Coordinates of C-alpha atoms and ligand atoms in Angstrom, one line a residue:
X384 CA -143.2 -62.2 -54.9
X385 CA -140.0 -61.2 -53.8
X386 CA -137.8 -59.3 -56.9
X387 CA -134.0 -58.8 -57.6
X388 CA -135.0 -54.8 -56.4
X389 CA -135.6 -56.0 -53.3
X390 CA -132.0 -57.0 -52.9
X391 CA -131.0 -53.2 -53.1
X392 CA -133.5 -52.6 -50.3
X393 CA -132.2 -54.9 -48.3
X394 CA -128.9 -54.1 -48.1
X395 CA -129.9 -50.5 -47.7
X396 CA -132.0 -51.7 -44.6
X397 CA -129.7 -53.6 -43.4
X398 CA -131.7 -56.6 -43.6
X399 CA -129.7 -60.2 -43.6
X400 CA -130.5 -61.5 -47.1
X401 CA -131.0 -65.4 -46.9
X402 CA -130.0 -67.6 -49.9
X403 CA -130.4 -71.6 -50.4
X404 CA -129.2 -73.6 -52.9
X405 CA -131.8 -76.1 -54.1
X406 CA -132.0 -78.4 -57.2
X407 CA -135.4 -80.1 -57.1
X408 CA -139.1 -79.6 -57.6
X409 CA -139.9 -81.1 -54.5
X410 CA -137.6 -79.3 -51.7
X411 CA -138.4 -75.8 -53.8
X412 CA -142.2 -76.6 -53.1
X413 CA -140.8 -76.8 -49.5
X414 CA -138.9 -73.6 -49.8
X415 CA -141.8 -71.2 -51.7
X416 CA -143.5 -71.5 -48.3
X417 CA -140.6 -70.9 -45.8
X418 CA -139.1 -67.2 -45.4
X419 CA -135.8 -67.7 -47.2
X420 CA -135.1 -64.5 -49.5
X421 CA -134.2 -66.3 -52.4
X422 CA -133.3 -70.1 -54.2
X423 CA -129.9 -70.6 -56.0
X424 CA -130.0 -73.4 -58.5
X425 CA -126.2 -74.2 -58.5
X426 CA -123.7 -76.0 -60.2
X427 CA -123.1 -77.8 -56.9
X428 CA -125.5 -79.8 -58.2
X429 CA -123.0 -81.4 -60.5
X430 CA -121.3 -83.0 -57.2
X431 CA -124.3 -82.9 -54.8
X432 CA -127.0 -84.6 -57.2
X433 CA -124.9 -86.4 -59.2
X434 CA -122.1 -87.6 -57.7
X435 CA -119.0 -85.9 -59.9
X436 CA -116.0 -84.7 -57.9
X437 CA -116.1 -80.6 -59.2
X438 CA -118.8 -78.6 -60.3
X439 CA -116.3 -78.7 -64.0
X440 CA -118.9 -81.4 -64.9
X441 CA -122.0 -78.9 -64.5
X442 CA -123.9 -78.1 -68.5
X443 CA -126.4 -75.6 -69.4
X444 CA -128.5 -78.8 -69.8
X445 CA -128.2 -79.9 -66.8
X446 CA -128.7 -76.4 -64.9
X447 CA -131.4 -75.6 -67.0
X448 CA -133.5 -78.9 -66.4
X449 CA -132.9 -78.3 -62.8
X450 CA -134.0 -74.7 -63.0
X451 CA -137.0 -75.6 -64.5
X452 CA -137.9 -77.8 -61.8
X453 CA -137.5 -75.6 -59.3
X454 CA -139.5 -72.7 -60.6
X455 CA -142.6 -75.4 -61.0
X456 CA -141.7 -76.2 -57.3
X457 CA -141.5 -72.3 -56.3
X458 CA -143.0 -70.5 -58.0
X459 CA -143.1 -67.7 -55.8
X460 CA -139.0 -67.2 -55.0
X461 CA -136.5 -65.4 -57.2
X462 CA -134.3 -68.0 -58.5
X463 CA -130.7 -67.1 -59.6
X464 CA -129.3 -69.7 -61.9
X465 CA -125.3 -71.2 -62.2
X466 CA -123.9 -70.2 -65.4
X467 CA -122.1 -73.6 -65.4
X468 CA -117.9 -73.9 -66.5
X469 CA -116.8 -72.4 -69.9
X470 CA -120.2 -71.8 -70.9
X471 CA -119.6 -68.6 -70.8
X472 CA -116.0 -68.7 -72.3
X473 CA -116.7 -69.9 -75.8
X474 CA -117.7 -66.4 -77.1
X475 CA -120.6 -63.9 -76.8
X476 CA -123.2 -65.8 -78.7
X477 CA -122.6 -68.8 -77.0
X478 CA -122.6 -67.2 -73.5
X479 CA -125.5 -65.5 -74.2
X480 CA -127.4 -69.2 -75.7
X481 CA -127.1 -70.5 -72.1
X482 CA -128.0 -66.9 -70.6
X483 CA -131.1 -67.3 -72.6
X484 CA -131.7 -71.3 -72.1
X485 CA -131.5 -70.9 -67.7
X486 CA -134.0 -67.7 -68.2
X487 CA -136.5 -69.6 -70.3
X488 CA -136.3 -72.3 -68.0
X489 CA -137.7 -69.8 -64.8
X490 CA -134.6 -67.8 -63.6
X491 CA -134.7 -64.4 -62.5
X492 CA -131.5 -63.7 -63.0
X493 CA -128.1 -65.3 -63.7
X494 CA -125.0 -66.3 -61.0
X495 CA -121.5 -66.1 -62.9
X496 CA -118.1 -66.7 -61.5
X497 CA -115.6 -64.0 -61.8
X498 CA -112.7 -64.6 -64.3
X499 CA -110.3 -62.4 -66.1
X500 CA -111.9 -60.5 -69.3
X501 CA -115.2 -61.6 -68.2
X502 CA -116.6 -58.0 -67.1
X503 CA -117.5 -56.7 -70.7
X504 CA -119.7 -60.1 -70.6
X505 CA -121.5 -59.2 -67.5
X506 CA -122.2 -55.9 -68.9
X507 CA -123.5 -57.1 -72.2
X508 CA -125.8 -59.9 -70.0
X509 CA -127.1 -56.7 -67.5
X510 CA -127.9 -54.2 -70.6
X511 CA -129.5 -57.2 -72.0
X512 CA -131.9 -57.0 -69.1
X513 CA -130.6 -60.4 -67.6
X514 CA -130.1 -59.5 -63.9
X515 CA -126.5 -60.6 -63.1
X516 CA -125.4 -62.1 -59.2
X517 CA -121.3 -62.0 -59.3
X518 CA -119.2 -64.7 -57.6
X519 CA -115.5 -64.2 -56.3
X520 CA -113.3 -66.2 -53.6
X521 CA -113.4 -70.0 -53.7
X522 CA -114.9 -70.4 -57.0
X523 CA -115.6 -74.1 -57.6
X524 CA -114.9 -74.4 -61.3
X525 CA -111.3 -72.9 -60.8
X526 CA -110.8 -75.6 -58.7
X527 CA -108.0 -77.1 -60.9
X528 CA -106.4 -73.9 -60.7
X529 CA -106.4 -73.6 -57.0
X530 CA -105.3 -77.1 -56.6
X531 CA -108.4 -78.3 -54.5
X532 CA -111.4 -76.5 -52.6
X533 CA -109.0 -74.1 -50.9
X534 CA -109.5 -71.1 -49.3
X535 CA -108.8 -68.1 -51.1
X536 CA -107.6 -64.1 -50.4
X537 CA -105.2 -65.0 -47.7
X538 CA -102.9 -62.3 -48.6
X539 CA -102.7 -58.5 -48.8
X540 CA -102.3 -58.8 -52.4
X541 CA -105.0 -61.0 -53.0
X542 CA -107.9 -59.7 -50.7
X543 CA -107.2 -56.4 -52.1
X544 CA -107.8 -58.0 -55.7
X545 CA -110.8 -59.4 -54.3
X546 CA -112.0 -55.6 -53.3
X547 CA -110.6 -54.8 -56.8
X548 CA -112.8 -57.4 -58.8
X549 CA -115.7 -56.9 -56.5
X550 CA -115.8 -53.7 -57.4
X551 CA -115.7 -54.4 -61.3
X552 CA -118.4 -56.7 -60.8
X553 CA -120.8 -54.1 -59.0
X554 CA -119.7 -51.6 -61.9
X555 CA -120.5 -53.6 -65.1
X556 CA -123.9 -54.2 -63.3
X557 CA -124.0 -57.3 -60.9
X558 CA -126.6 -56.6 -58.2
X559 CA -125.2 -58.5 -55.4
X560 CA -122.2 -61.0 -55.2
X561 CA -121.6 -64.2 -53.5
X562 CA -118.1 -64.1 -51.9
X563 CA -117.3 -68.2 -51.0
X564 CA -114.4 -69.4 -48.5
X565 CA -112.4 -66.1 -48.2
X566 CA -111.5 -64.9 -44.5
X567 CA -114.1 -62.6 -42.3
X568 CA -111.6 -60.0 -42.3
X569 CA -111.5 -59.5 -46.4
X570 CA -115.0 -60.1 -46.6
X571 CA -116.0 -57.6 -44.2
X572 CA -113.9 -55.0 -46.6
X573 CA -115.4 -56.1 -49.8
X574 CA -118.8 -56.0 -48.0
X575 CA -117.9 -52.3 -46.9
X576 CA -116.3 -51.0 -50.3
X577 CA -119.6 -52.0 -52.4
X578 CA -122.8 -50.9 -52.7
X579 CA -124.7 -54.0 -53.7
X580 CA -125.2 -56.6 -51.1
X581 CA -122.5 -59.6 -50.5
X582 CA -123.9 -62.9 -50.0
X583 CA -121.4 -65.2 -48.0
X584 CA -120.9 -69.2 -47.4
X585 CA -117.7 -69.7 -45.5
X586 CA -116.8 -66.1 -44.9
X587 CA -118.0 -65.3 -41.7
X588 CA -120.9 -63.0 -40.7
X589 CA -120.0 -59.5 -41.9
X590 CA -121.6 -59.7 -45.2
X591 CA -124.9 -58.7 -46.5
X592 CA -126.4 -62.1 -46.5
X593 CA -125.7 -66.2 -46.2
X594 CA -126.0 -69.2 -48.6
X595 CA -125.9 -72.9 -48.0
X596 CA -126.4 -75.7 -50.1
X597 CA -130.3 -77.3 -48.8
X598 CA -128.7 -80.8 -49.0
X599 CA -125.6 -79.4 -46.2
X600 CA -128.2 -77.7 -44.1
X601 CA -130.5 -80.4 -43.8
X602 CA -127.7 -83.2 -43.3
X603 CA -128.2 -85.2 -46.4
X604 CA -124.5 -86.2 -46.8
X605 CA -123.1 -88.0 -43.6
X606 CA -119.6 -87.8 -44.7
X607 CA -119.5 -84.0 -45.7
X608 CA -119.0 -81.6 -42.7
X609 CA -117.3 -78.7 -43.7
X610 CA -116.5 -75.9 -41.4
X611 CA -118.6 -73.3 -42.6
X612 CA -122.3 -75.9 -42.9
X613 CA -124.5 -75.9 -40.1
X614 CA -126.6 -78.5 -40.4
X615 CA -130.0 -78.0 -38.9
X616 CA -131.2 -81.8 -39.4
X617 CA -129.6 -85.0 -40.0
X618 CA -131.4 -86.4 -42.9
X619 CA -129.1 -88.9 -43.3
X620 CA -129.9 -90.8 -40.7
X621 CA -133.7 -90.2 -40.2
X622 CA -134.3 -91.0 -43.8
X623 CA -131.8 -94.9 -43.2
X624 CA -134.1 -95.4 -40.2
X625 CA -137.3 -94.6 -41.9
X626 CA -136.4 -97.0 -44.8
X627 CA -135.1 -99.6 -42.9
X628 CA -138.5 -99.1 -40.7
X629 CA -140.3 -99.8 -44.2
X630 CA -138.3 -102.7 -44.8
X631 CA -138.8 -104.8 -41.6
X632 CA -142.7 -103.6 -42.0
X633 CA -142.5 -105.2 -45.3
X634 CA -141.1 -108.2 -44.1
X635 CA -143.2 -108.9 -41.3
X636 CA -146.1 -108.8 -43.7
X637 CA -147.4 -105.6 -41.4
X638 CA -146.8 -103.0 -44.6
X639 CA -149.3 -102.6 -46.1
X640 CA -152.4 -102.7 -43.4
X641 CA -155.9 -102.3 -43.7
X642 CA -156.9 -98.8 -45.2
X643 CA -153.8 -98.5 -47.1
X644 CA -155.0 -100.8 -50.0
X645 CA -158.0 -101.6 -51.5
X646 CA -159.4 -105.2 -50.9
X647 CA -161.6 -106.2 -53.4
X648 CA -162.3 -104.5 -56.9
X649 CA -166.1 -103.5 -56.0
X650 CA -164.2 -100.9 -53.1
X651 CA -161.4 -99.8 -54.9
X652 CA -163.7 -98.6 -57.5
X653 CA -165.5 -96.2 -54.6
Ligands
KIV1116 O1 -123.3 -73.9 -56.7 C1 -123.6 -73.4 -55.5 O2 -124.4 -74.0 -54.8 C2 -123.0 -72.2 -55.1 C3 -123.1 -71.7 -53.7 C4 -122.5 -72.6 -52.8 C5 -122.7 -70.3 -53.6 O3 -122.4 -71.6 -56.0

């Protein structure tokens, strides 16, 4: 199995870490057997798995339940869990309740988004012995702040905050962090002023690794093409057409066949 130490290796051999978001038992069964470095159970899965408009609407309930799920899924993969809005906001103790609730539920470690005066927390989660991923740029649950999903560190100023904070976050502890939407350009320089490895979505390719959500790279979503997704499949529309293929097989009486039920009580009992 795979461990948060490797991450340092793998920046230090320059290896491309890969990252995947994932939120269910059955696609992390999928995942323990591919080669992808590491599973991300996110607050994306707020909006992606059930349908709210911002990852705001992401609880430690929620993230832990899906957690849980995919650690019996993966067993094998280092799972980094969301540390979903304001739960870590309403004090230490509290913070430290849903720190406690996402490890028991399988997580190697936990993902937090950078905010002001929230360093001293990541230090008290890492000398806790809580492995902590950082996450500056477009983060989601600012996203009334920003005004929308918007990319972020277009300016001097701000990109070199971005260098500034990623810099904090690698001091109090974090052993990597995930930069989201922030140009290639700034990225690059965060990715060159730290030591722990950057993990990117939306930021171009000079970082120390890539994320996508499974649901974007597997085309789940018709309707959602962002930019920055490459989608490797179009689920979408292969999983319409096989339903609709098990609906006119239903209706034409030729679902189910022979062998795929039992005819008479004596055989089913074999
Ligand atoms: O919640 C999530 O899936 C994320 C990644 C997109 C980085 O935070």
């Amino acid at each position: 199995m795979k461990n948060i130490p490797d991450f340092h290796k793998w920046k230090a051999d320059g290896k491309p870490i890969t990252m995947v978001t994932c939120y269910d038992a059955a696609t992390a069964k999928i995942l323990n057997a591919t080669k992808v470095d590491t599973i991300l159970v996110g607050d994306s899965c707020a909006m992606v798995v059930h349908g709210f408009d911002s990852t705001v609407h992401a609880t430690v309930e929620m993230l832990a339940t899906h957690t849980a799920a995919v650690r019996r899924g993966a067993p094998d993969k280092v799972i980094v869990a969301d540390l979903p809005f304001l739960s870590n906001r309403k004090g230490i103790d509290v913070a430290m309740d849903a720190v406690d609730q996402l490890m028991k539920a399988g997580a190697n470690a936990v993902k937090l988004e950078r905010r002001k005066g929230n360093i001293q927390l990541v230090e008290h989660i890492v000398d806790s012995g809580v492995p902590v991923m950082g996450h500056l740029g477009l983060t989601p649950q600012s996203v009334n702040e920003f005004g929308g999903f918007k990319m972020q560190g277009k300016s001097d100023a701000a990109a070199r905050v971005l260098v500034e904070d990623a810099q904090m976050l690698e001091q109090a502890g974090c052993f990597s962090v995930v930069l989201e939407c922030i140009p290639a350009d700034v990225a690059s320089k965060v990715t060159a002023a730290l030591h722990i490895p950057t993990i990117g979505i939306g930021c171009g390719p000079s970082v120390s690794g890539q994320v996508l959500v499974i649901n974007d790279l597997l085309g789940m979503d018709a309707d959602f093409q962002p930019r920055f997704a490459r989608k490797y499949d179009n689920l979408s529309e292969r999983i319409a057409a096989a339903v609709n293929q098990y609906c006119a097989d239903a209706q034409r009486l030729e679902f189910p066949a022979a062998g795929e039920y039992s005819a008479s009580l004596a055989k089913s009992a074999r």
